[in-house]
Coordinates of C-alpha atoms and ligand atoms in Angstrom, one line a residue:
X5 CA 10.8 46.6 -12.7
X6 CA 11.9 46.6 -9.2
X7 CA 14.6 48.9 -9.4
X8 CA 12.3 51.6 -11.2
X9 CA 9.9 51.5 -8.6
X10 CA 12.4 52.2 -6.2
X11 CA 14.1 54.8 -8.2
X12 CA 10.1 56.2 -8.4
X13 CA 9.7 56.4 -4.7
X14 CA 13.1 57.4 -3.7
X15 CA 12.7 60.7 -6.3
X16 CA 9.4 61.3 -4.4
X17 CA 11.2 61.6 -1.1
X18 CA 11.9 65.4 0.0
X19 CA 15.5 65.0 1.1
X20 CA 15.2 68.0 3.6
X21 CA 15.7 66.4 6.6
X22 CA 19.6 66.1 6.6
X23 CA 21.1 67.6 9.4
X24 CA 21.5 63.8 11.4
X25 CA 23.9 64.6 14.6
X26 CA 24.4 60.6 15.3
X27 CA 26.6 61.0 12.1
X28 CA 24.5 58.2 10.5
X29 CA 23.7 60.4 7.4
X30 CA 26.3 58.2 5.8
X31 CA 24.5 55.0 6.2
X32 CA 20.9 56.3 5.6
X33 CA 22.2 58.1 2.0
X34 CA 23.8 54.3 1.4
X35 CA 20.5 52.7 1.9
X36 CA 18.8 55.2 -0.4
X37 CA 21.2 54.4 -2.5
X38 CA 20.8 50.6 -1.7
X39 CA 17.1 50.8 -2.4
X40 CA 17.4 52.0 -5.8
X41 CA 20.1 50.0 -6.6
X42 CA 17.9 46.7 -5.7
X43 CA 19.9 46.1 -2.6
X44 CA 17.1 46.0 -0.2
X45 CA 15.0 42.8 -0.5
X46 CA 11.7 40.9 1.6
X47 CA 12.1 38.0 3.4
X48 CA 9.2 35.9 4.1
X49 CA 8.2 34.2 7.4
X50 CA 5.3 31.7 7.4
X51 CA 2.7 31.9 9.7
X52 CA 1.5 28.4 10.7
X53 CA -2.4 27.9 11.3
X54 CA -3.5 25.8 13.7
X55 CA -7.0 25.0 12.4
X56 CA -6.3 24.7 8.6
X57 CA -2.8 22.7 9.7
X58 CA -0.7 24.4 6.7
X59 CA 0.5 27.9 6.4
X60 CA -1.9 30.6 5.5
X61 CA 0.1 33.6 5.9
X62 CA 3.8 35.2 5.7
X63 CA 5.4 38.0 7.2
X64 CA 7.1 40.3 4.9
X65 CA 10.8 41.5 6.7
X66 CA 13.3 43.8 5.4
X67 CA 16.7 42.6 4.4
X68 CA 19.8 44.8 3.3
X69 CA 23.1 43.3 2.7
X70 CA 25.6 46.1 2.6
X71 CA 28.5 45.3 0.1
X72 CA 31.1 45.9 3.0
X73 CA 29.1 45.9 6.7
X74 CA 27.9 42.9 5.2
X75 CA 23.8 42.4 7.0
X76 CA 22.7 45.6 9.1
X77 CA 19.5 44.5 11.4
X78 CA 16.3 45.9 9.9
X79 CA 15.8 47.6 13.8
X80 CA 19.3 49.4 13.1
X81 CA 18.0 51.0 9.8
X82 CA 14.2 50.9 10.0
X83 CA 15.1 52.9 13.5
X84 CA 17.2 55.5 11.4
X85 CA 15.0 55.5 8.7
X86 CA 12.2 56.6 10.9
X87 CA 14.2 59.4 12.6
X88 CA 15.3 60.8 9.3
X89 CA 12.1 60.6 7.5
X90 CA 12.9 57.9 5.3
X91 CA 10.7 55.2 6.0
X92 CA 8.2 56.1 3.5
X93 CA 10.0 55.7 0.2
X94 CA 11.1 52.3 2.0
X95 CA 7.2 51.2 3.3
X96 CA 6.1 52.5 0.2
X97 CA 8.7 50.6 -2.0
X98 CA 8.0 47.5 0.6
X99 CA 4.3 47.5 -0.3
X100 CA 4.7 47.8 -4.0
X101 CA 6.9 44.9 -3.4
X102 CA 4.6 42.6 -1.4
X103 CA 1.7 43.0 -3.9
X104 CA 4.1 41.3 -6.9
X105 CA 5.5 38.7 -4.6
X106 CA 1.7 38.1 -3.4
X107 CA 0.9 37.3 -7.2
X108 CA 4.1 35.6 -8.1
X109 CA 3.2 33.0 -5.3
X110 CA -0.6 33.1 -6.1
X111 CA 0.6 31.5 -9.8
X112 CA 2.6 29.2 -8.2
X113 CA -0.5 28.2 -6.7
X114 CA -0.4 29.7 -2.8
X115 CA -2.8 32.3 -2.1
X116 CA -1.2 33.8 1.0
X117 CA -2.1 36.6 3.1
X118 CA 1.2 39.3 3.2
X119 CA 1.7 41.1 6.3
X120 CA 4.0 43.9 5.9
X121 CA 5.1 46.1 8.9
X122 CA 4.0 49.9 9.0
X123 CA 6.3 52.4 11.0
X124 CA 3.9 53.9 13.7
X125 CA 5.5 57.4 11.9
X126 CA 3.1 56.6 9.0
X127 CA 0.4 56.2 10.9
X128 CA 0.5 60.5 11.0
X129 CA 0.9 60.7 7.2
X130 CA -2.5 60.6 5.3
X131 CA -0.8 61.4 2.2
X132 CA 1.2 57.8 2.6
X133 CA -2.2 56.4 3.3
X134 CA -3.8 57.7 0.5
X135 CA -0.8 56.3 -1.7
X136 CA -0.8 52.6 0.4
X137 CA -4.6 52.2 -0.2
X138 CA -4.1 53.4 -3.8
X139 CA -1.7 50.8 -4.2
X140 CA -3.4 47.9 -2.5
X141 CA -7.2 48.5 -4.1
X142 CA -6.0 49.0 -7.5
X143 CA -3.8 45.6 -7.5
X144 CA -6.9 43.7 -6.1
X145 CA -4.2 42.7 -3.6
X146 CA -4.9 40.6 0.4
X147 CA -2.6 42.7 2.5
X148 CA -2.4 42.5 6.5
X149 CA -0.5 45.8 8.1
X150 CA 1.4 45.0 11.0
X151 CA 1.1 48.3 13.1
X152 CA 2.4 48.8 16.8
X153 CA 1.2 50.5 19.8
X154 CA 3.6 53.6 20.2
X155 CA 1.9 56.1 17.0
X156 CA -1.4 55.0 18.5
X157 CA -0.3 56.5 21.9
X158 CA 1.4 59.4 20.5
X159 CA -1.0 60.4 18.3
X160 CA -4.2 58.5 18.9
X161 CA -6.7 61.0 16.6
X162 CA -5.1 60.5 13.3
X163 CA -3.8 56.9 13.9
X164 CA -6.8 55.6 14.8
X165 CA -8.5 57.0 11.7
X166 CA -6.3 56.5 9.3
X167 CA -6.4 52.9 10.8
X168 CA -9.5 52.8 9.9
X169 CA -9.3 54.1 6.8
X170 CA -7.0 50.9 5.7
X171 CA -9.7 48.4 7.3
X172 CA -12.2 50.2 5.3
X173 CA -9.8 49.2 2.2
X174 CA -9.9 46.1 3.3
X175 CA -6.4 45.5 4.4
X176 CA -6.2 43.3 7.7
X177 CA -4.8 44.8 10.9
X178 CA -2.5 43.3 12.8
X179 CA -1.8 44.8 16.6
X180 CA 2.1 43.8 16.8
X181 CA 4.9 43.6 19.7
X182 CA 1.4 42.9 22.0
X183 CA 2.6 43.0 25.8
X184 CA 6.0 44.9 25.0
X185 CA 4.5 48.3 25.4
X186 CA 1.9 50.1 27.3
X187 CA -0.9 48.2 25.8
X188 CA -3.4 50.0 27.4
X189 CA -7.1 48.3 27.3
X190 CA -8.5 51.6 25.6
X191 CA -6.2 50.9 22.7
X192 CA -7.9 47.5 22.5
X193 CA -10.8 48.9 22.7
X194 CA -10.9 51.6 20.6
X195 CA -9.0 50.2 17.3
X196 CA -10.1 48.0 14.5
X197 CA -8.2 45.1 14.3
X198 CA -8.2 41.8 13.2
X199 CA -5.5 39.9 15.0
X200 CA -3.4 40.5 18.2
X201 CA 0.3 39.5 18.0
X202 CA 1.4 38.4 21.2
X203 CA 5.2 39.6 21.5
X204 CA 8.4 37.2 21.1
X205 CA 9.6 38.2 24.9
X206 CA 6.3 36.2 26.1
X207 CA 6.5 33.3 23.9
X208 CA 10.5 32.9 24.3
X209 CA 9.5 31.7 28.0
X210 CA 6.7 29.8 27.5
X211 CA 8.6 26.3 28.0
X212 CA 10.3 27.7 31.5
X213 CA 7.5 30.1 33.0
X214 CA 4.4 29.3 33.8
X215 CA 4.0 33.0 34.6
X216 CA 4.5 33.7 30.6
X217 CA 1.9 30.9 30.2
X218 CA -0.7 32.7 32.5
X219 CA -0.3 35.7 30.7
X220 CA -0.5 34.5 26.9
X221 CA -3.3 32.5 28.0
X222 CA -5.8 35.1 29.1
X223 CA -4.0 37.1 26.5
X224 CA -5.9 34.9 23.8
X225 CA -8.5 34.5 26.0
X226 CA -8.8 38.4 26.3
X227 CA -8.5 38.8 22.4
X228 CA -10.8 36.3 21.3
X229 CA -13.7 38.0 23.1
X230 CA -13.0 40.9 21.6
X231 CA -13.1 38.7 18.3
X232 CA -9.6 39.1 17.3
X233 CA -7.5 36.2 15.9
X234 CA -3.8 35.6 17.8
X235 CA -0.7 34.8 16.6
X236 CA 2.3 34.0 18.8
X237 CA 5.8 35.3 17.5
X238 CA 8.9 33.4 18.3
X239 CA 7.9 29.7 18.6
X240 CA 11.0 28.0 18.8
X241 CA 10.5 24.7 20.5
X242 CA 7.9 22.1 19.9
X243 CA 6.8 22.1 23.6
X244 CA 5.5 26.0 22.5
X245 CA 3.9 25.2 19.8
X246 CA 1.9 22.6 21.7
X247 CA 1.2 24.9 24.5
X248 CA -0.1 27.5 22.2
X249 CA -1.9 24.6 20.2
X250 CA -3.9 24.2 24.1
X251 CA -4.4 27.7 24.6
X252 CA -6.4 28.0 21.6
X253 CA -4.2 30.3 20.2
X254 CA -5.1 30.5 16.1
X255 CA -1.6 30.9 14.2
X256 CA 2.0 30.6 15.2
X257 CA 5.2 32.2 13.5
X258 CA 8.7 31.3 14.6
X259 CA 12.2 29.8 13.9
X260 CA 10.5 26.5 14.9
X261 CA 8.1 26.8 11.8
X262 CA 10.7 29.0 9.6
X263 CA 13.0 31.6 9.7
X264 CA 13.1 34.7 7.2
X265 CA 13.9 33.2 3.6
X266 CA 13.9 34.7 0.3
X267 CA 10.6 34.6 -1.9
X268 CA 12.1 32.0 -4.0
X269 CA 13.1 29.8 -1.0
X270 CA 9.9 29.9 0.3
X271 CA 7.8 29.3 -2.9
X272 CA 10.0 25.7 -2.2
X273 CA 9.5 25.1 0.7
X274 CA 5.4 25.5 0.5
X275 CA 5.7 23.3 -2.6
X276 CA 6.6 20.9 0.4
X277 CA 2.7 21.5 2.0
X278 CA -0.1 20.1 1.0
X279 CA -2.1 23.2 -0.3
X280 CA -5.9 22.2 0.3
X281 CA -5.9 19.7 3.1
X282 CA -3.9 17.7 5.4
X283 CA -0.9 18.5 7.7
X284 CA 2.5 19.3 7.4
X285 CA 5.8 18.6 8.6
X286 CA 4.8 20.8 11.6
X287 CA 1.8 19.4 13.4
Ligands
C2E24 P1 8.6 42.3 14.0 O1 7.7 42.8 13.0 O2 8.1 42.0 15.3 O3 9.2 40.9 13.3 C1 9.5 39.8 14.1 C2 11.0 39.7 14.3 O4 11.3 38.5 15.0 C3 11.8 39.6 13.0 O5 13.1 40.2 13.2 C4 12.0 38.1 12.9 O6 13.1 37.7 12.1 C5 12.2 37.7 14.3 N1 11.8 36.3 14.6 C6 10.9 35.5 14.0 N2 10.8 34.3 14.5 C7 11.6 34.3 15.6 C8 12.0 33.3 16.6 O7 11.5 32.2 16.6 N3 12.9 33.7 17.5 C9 13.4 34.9 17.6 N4 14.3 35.2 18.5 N5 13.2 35.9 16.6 C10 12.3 35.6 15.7 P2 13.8 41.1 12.1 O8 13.6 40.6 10.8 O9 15.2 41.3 12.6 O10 13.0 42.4 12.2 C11 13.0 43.2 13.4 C12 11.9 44.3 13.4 O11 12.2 45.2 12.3 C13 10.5 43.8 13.0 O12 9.9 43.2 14.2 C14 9.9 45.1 12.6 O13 9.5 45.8 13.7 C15 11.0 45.8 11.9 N6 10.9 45.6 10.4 C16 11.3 44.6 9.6 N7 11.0 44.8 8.3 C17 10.3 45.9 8.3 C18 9.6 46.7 7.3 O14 9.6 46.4 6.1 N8 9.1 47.9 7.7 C19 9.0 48.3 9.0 N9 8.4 49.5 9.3 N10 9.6 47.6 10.0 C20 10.2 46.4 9.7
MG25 MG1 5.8 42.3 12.4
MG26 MG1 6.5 41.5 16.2
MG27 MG1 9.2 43.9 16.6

């Protein structure tokens, strides 16, 4: 069950790496402690397509509710997670985790692709990419890693293989946060992706700036002839959504679509799509 696995991968983790000045060593133990204790859940986002007009795709987003702090923001701990070494027990619980909830809503009768983010940190670790192809081949699961620039910058030999390695798998790539960093056109050019995520910052001012709008469009201009799919992050309004609809942008995740919601909560609400065919409430 899920608490096992977690209990699995927490044992795995060498806990050598106290010695956190921030004083945060307190909330990082609690979330090891949260993890095994099945505190630490997914969320799911949809990701709309525009061509098939239904969702084909959800993000999978960390959520911990701590028994007193009450929510802590997944970039407060997934940040001190990665500066303490702890990210991997978390990814690899995350993954293990994504793979049930893909079959759980496969029986209910949506076959989904699951993104799941991947630290850039783990893009240095072969032994976690041994363990994260392990997991995905053996399962027969459809995974998409959501991966940003930074690791590939920092450490551009080893990302970019072990990148590779995962597309060799067959687990989708996902370029994410596109247009927040550096984003240099040699990182385009050199990795092997299958969509580009254009960042939230971008699509936030699409409605007001039509500078935003000259830069998502040759964004998926840009992407598509590198033959690269696009999603847009943080469609909030419907004058967005129709924007990106004319840009030929191919898939579009935001409030405006759905926010975060539990497995459960979203297995409801695609009950509400026509699977096959047809449109849905957003069109
Ligand atoms: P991200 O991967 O870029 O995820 C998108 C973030 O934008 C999520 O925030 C999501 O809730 C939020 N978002 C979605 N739609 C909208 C919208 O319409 N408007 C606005 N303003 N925001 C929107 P969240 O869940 O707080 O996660 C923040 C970041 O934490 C993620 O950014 C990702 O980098 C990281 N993260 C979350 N879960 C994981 C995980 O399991 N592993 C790793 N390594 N990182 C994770
Ligand atoms: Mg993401
Ligand atoms: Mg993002
Ligand atoms: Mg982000």
């Amino acid at each position: 069950d899920q608490a096992r696995a977690a209990k699995r991968h927490v044992a795995a983790f060498d806990p050598a790496v106290y010695g956190d000045p921030a004083g945060n060593l307190s909330l990082i133990s609690e979330l090891m402690t949260a993890l095994r204790g099945g505190e630490v859940t997914l969320a799911y986002q949809p990701k709309y397509d525009f061509r098939a007009e239904r969702v084909t795709g959800v993000e999978a987003l960390m959520r911990w509710t701590h028994p007193r702090r009450g929510f802590v923001p997944p970039d407060l701990f997934i940040g001190m997670a990665e500066e303490t070494g702890h990210i991997r027990p978390l990814t690899e619980w995350a993954i293990d985790r994504a793979i049930e909830d893909q079959r759980t809503l496969s029986a209910a009768g949506h076959d989904l692709l699951v993104s799941v983010n991947i630290s850039g940190r783990l893009l240095a670790d072969e032994s976690f990419a041994d363990l994260a192809i392990a997991a995905v081949t053996s399962a027969g699961a459809r995974l998409c890693f959501e991966i940003t620039e930074t690791a590939v910058m920092t450490n551009p030999e080893t990302a970019l293989r072990i990148v590779s390695r995962f597309a060799d798998a067959g687990i989708s790539i996902s370029l994410d946060d596109y247009g927040s960093g550096l984003s240099s056109l040699a990182y385009l050019k050199q990795i092997r992706a299958d969509e580009l995520k254009i960042d939230k910052a971008f699509i936030l001012g699409l409605d007001q700036s039509a500078r935003d709008g000259l830069l998502v469009k040759s964004t998926i201009d840009l992407a598509h002839g590198l033959g690269l799919k696009v999603t847009a992050e943080g469609v909030e309004t419907p004058t967005a959504l129709a924007l990106l609809r004319g840009m030929g942008c191919d898939l579009a995740q935001g409030y405006l679509i759905g926010r975060p919601v539990s497995l459960s909560a979203m297995i409801e609400r695609l009950a509400e799509q026509p699977q096959a065919r047809g449109k849905t409430a957003v069109g």
